[in-house]
Amino acid sequence: VQHNGELFVVNSQSNSITVYDRNSLAMKREMSVGGPKNPFMMAFLDSDHFYVTEFFTHTVDRISASSGDVINSISLPDDLPTDPGASTSPCPQGIAVADGIAYVACANLNGSYVAGGPGVIVRINTSTDQVIDWVESGGRNCIGVTPDPFRSDWLWVTNAGDYSPGSGFDGNGTVAIWSLSNGSITDIIQVGDAPYEMAFGSERAYFSSAADGLVGRIDMNGLQLLSPIELPGSGMGLN
């Protein structure tokens, strides 16, 4: 994440955030979140504070960018919808902040770290660090939530779908659109893949494929799914 001339990098297995000069890439400092927490993604709240999602502890930490101190740790709800007989944990990953609210993508995984219910988006009031509510994310195994730089009312939600150990993703992933003005998901696109992260052009939205090493494309005129772009090594699984 770029912020005030610096580049912040989340290191999941090191339980830390390293900070680099954005131009020279010289490392300036490293801040620990404690652990093992497995920090996943971060988003800035103001000039000095950011949230980072903690996959293992099912929390979101508020951290000072200047001091590296963990100011607050927000526990995410565990009363999530589950499949019959399943027991799950939020397992937060992606996060985005808009209009004073943080939107946290929670995969809702069981003890084997596969989806045990629908993915959810947890909303947090950034002024109080209090959980507001949660809503279903429009798919299973919710991975990310990303602002659209061309359409300010939209947050895009990626749901990687179910995963079968030993055989890979099941191909039931979705991409959903959260409307800030409506306060709800307004569109769900079945992509037949395992979307993880997204990037945008004015006429296209793009998503990475964790299943086949492809780049999926969505035409913004009618939200039509286009043929994907093949990358070197595509079809070789997780890429």
Short mmCIF file of C-alpha atoms in Angstrom, two decimals:
data_model
loop_
_atom_site.label_atom_id
_atom_site.label_comp_id
_atom_site.label_asym_id
_atom_site.label_seq_id
_atom_site.Cartn_x
_atom_site.Cartn_y
_atom_site.Cartn_z
CA VAL A 1 0.00 0.00 0.00
CA GLN A 2 1.41 3.42 -0.99
CA HIS A 3 1.01 6.20 1.57
CA ASN A 4 2.75 9.57 2.05
CA GLY A 5 5.78 8.65 -0.04
CA GLU A 6 6.18 5.25 1.59
CA LEU A 7 5.37 1.70 0.55
CA PHE A 8 3.83 -0.57 3.22
CA VAL A 9 4.19 -4.33 2.70
CA VAL A 10 2.27 -6.93 4.73
CA ASN A 11 4.34 -10.03 5.57
CA SER A 12 1.94 -12.77 6.64
CA GLN A 13 4.36 -15.42 7.86
CA SER A 14 6.67 -12.88 9.50
CA ASN A 15 3.75 -11.24 11.36
CA SER A 16 5.04 -7.83 10.39
CA ILE A 17 4.70 -4.80 8.15
CA THR A 18 7.84 -3.48 6.45
CA VAL A 19 8.02 0.11 5.25
CA TYR A 20 10.09 1.23 2.26
CA ASP A 21 10.89 4.50 0.55
CA ARG A 22 8.52 4.53 -2.40
CA ASN A 23 11.12 5.79 -4.88
CA SER A 24 14.38 4.12 -3.82
CA LEU A 25 12.77 1.02 -2.24
CA ALA A 26 15.22 1.37 0.65
CA MET A 27 13.76 -0.28 3.75
CA LYS A 28 13.05 2.27 6.48
CA ARG A 29 11.51 0.29 9.34
CA GLU A 30 9.66 -2.86 10.31
CA MET A 31 6.73 -3.10 12.70
CA SER A 32 5.54 -6.30 14.36
CA VAL A 33 1.86 -7.10 14.86
CA GLY A 34 2.67 -9.87 17.35
CA GLY A 35 1.82 -13.38 16.59
CA PRO A 36 1.23 -15.76 15.28
CA LYS A 37 -1.52 -13.67 13.67
CA ASN A 38 -0.88 -14.08 9.92
CA PRO A 39 -1.65 -10.47 8.87
CA PHE A 40 -3.20 -10.43 5.43
CA MET A 41 -4.14 -7.00 4.03
CA MET A 42 -4.25 -3.39 5.21
CA ALA A 43 -6.04 -0.11 4.50
CA PHE A 44 -5.32 3.39 5.79
CA LEU A 45 -7.87 5.24 7.92
CA ASP A 46 -6.14 8.65 8.16
CA SER A 47 -2.64 10.12 7.82
CA ASP A 48 -1.19 7.91 10.58
CA HIS A 49 -3.49 4.97 11.27
CA PHE A 50 -4.34 1.86 9.29
CA TYR A 51 -6.25 -1.37 9.81
CA VAL A 52 -4.69 -4.77 9.09
CA THR A 53 -6.65 -8.03 8.96
CA GLU A 54 -5.35 -10.90 11.11
CA PHE A 55 -6.26 -14.27 9.58
CA PHE A 56 -5.43 -16.55 12.53
CA THR A 57 -6.79 -14.44 15.40
CA HIS A 58 -9.97 -13.36 13.53
CA THR A 59 -9.33 -9.71 14.39
CA VAL A 60 -8.66 -6.38 12.73
CA ASP A 61 -5.85 -4.34 14.31
CA ARG A 62 -5.58 -0.56 14.30
CA ILE A 63 -1.89 0.36 14.00
CA SER A 64 0.03 3.64 14.08
CA ALA A 65 2.12 3.97 10.92
CA SER A 66 4.66 6.22 12.63
CA SER A 67 5.21 4.30 15.88
CA GLY A 68 4.23 0.78 14.82
CA ASP A 69 2.11 0.40 17.96
CA VAL A 70 -1.05 -1.74 17.86
CA ILE A 71 -3.61 0.78 19.14
CA ASN A 72 -6.63 -1.50 19.21
CA SER A 73 -7.63 -5.02 18.27
CA ILE A 74 -11.18 -5.52 17.02
CA SER A 75 -12.72 -8.98 17.39
CA LEU A 76 -14.81 -10.05 14.43
CA PRO A 77 -18.17 -11.80 14.97
CA ASP A 78 -18.19 -15.58 15.04
CA ASP A 79 -21.98 -16.02 14.78
CA LEU A 80 -21.76 -16.39 11.02
CA PRO A 81 -24.08 -18.47 8.80
CA THR A 82 -22.84 -22.04 8.42
CA ASP A 83 -23.53 -25.20 6.48
CA PRO A 84 -25.44 -27.86 8.46
CA GLY A 85 -23.21 -29.24 11.20
CA ALA A 86 -20.29 -26.91 10.40
CA SER A 87 -18.34 -24.75 12.85
CA THR A 88 -16.54 -21.78 11.31
CA SER A 89 -14.32 -18.77 12.00
CA PRO A 90 -14.28 -15.45 10.09
CA CYS A 91 -10.65 -15.73 8.81
CA PRO A 92 -10.47 -12.14 7.47
CA GLN A 93 -8.45 -11.31 4.38
CA GLY A 94 -9.20 -8.26 2.21
CA ILE A 95 -10.21 -4.85 3.54
CA ALA A 96 -11.29 -1.49 2.13
CA VAL A 97 -12.31 1.79 3.78
CA ALA A 98 -14.98 4.12 2.42
CA ASP A 99 -16.98 6.93 4.05
CA GLY A 100 -15.85 6.08 7.59
CA ILE A 101 -16.63 2.38 7.31
CA ALA A 102 -14.20 -0.50 6.91
CA TYR A 103 -15.41 -3.43 4.81
CA VAL A 104 -13.69 -6.68 5.80
CA ALA A 105 -13.79 -9.75 3.56
CA CYS A 106 -14.23 -12.86 5.72
CA ALA A 107 -13.82 -16.30 4.17
CA ASN A 108 -15.92 -18.08 6.88
CA LEU A 109 -13.79 -21.24 6.98
CA ASN A 110 -14.11 -24.47 8.94
CA GLY A 111 -11.34 -26.24 10.87
CA SER A 112 -9.87 -27.61 7.62
CA TYR A 113 -9.65 -24.08 6.19
CA VAL A 114 -12.27 -24.61 3.53
CA ALA A 115 -15.58 -22.76 3.28
CA GLY A 116 -18.04 -23.88 5.95
CA GLY A 117 -20.73 -21.39 4.97
CA PRO A 118 -21.27 -18.36 2.76
CA GLY A 119 -18.62 -15.67 2.75
CA VAL A 120 -19.41 -12.48 4.63
CA ILE A 121 -18.45 -8.81 4.70
CA VAL A 122 -18.06 -7.38 8.20
CA ARG A 123 -18.52 -3.61 8.52
CA ILE A 124 -16.61 -1.60 11.14
CA ASN A 125 -17.17 2.02 12.20
CA THR A 126 -13.68 3.52 11.89
CA SER A 127 -14.48 6.33 14.36
CA THR A 128 -15.27 3.94 17.21
CA ASP A 129 -13.58 0.66 16.12
CA GLN A 130 -16.92 -1.04 16.69
CA VAL A 131 -18.42 -3.74 14.47
CA ILE A 132 -21.62 -2.46 12.84
CA ASP A 133 -22.91 -5.66 11.24
CA TRP A 134 -22.14 -8.34 8.70
CA VAL A 135 -23.78 -9.30 5.42
CA GLU A 136 -23.33 -12.24 3.07
CA SER A 137 -20.81 -11.53 0.33
CA GLY A 138 -22.56 -13.05 -2.66
CA GLY A 139 -20.47 -16.23 -2.75
CA ARG A 140 -18.32 -18.62 -0.75
CA ASN A 141 -14.78 -18.11 0.54
CA CYS A 142 -14.81 -14.30 0.43
CA ILE A 143 -11.25 -13.16 -0.34
CA GLY A 144 -11.21 -9.47 -1.19
CA VAL A 145 -13.03 -6.16 -1.32
CA THR A 146 -11.65 -3.47 -3.63
CA PRO A 147 -12.78 0.11 -4.40
CA ASP A 148 -13.44 0.91 -8.05
CA PRO A 149 -11.43 4.04 -9.02
CA PHE A 150 -13.73 4.77 -11.96
CA ARG A 151 -17.07 4.17 -10.22
CA SER A 152 -16.92 5.74 -6.77
CA ASP A 153 -20.15 4.13 -5.55
CA TRP A 154 -18.86 0.58 -6.04
CA LEU A 155 -16.79 -1.85 -4.05
CA TRP A 156 -15.96 -5.12 -5.81
CA VAL A 157 -16.05 -8.32 -3.78
CA THR A 158 -14.19 -11.48 -4.83
CA ASN A 159 -15.44 -14.88 -3.65
CA ALA A 160 -13.01 -17.67 -4.59
CA GLY A 161 -15.62 -20.37 -4.07
CA ASP A 162 -15.30 -23.85 -2.62
CA TYR A 163 -12.01 -25.72 -2.47
CA SER A 164 -11.65 -29.50 -2.42
CA PRO A 165 -8.35 -30.63 -0.83
CA GLY A 166 -6.42 -32.74 -3.29
CA SER A 167 -8.30 -31.54 -6.37
CA GLY A 168 -8.35 -27.74 -6.13
CA PHE A 169 -11.00 -25.07 -6.51
CA ASP A 170 -14.48 -26.17 -7.56
CA GLY A 171 -15.02 -23.34 -10.08
CA ASN A 172 -18.02 -21.76 -8.35
CA GLY A 173 -16.37 -18.41 -7.61
CA THR A 174 -18.21 -15.13 -7.98
CA VAL A 175 -17.50 -11.43 -8.29
CA ALA A 176 -20.03 -9.16 -6.56
CA ILE A 177 -20.63 -5.41 -6.49
CA TRP A 178 -21.40 -3.58 -3.25
CA SER A 179 -23.16 -0.25 -3.76
CA LEU A 180 -22.20 2.31 -1.10
CA SER A 181 -25.36 4.33 -1.74
CA ASN A 182 -27.63 1.28 -1.51
CA GLY A 183 -25.73 -0.29 1.37
CA SER A 184 -26.02 -3.72 -0.20
CA ILE A 185 -24.78 -6.04 -2.91
CA THR A 186 -26.52 -5.15 -6.17
CA ASP A 187 -24.91 -7.54 -8.68
CA ILE A 188 -23.39 -11.03 -8.53
CA ILE A 189 -21.41 -12.35 -11.50
CA GLN A 190 -20.79 -16.09 -11.76
CA VAL A 191 -17.26 -16.35 -13.16
CA GLY A 192 -16.71 -20.15 -13.07
CA ASP A 193 -13.28 -19.63 -11.58
CA ALA A 194 -11.57 -18.70 -8.29
CA PRO A 195 -11.16 -14.90 -8.34
CA TYR A 196 -8.74 -13.36 -5.83
CA GLU A 197 -7.71 -9.78 -6.60
CA MET A 198 -8.97 -7.11 -8.97
CA ALA A 199 -7.75 -4.19 -11.07
CA PHE A 200 -9.69 -1.76 -13.23
CA GLY A 201 -9.74 0.19 -16.45
CA SER A 202 -12.44 2.59 -17.49
CA GLU A 203 -14.16 -0.03 -19.69
CA ARG A 204 -12.98 -3.28 -18.09
CA ALA A 205 -12.65 -4.93 -14.70
CA TYR A 206 -9.99 -7.64 -14.32
CA PHE A 207 -9.66 -10.43 -11.76
CA SER A 208 -6.88 -12.91 -11.06
CA SER A 209 -7.60 -16.61 -11.20
CA ALA A 210 -6.27 -18.79 -8.40
CA ALA A 211 -7.43 -21.92 -10.22
CA ASP A 212 -5.96 -21.74 -13.71
CA GLY A 213 -3.49 -18.86 -13.88
CA LEU A 214 -5.74 -16.67 -16.03
CA VAL A 215 -6.84 -13.04 -15.91
CA GLY A 216 -10.62 -12.80 -16.09
CA ARG A 217 -12.25 -9.83 -17.82
CA ILE A 218 -15.60 -8.12 -17.26
CA ASP A 219 -17.00 -5.63 -19.77
CA MET A 220 -18.49 -2.75 -17.80
CA ASN A 221 -21.18 -2.33 -20.46
CA GLY A 222 -23.75 -4.68 -19.00
CA LEU A 223 -21.28 -6.46 -16.69
CA GLN A 224 -20.64 -9.13 -19.29
CA LEU A 225 -18.01 -11.79 -18.67
CA LEU A 226 -15.44 -11.84 -21.50
CA SER A 227 -12.96 -14.52 -22.51
CA PRO A 228 -9.96 -14.55 -20.12
CA ILE A 229 -6.35 -13.63 -20.84
CA GLU A 230 -3.99 -16.59 -20.60
CA LEU A 231 -0.77 -16.12 -18.69
CA PRO A 232 2.45 -18.13 -19.14
CA GLY A 233 1.93 -21.36 -17.23
CA SER A 234 -1.86 -21.11 -17.27
CA GLY A 235 -3.72 -24.33 -16.57
CA MET A 236 -1.11 -25.45 -14.04
CA GLY A 237 -3.23 -24.81 -10.96
CA LEU A 238 -2.66 -22.18 -8.31
CA ASN A 239 -0.85 -19.34 -10.07
#
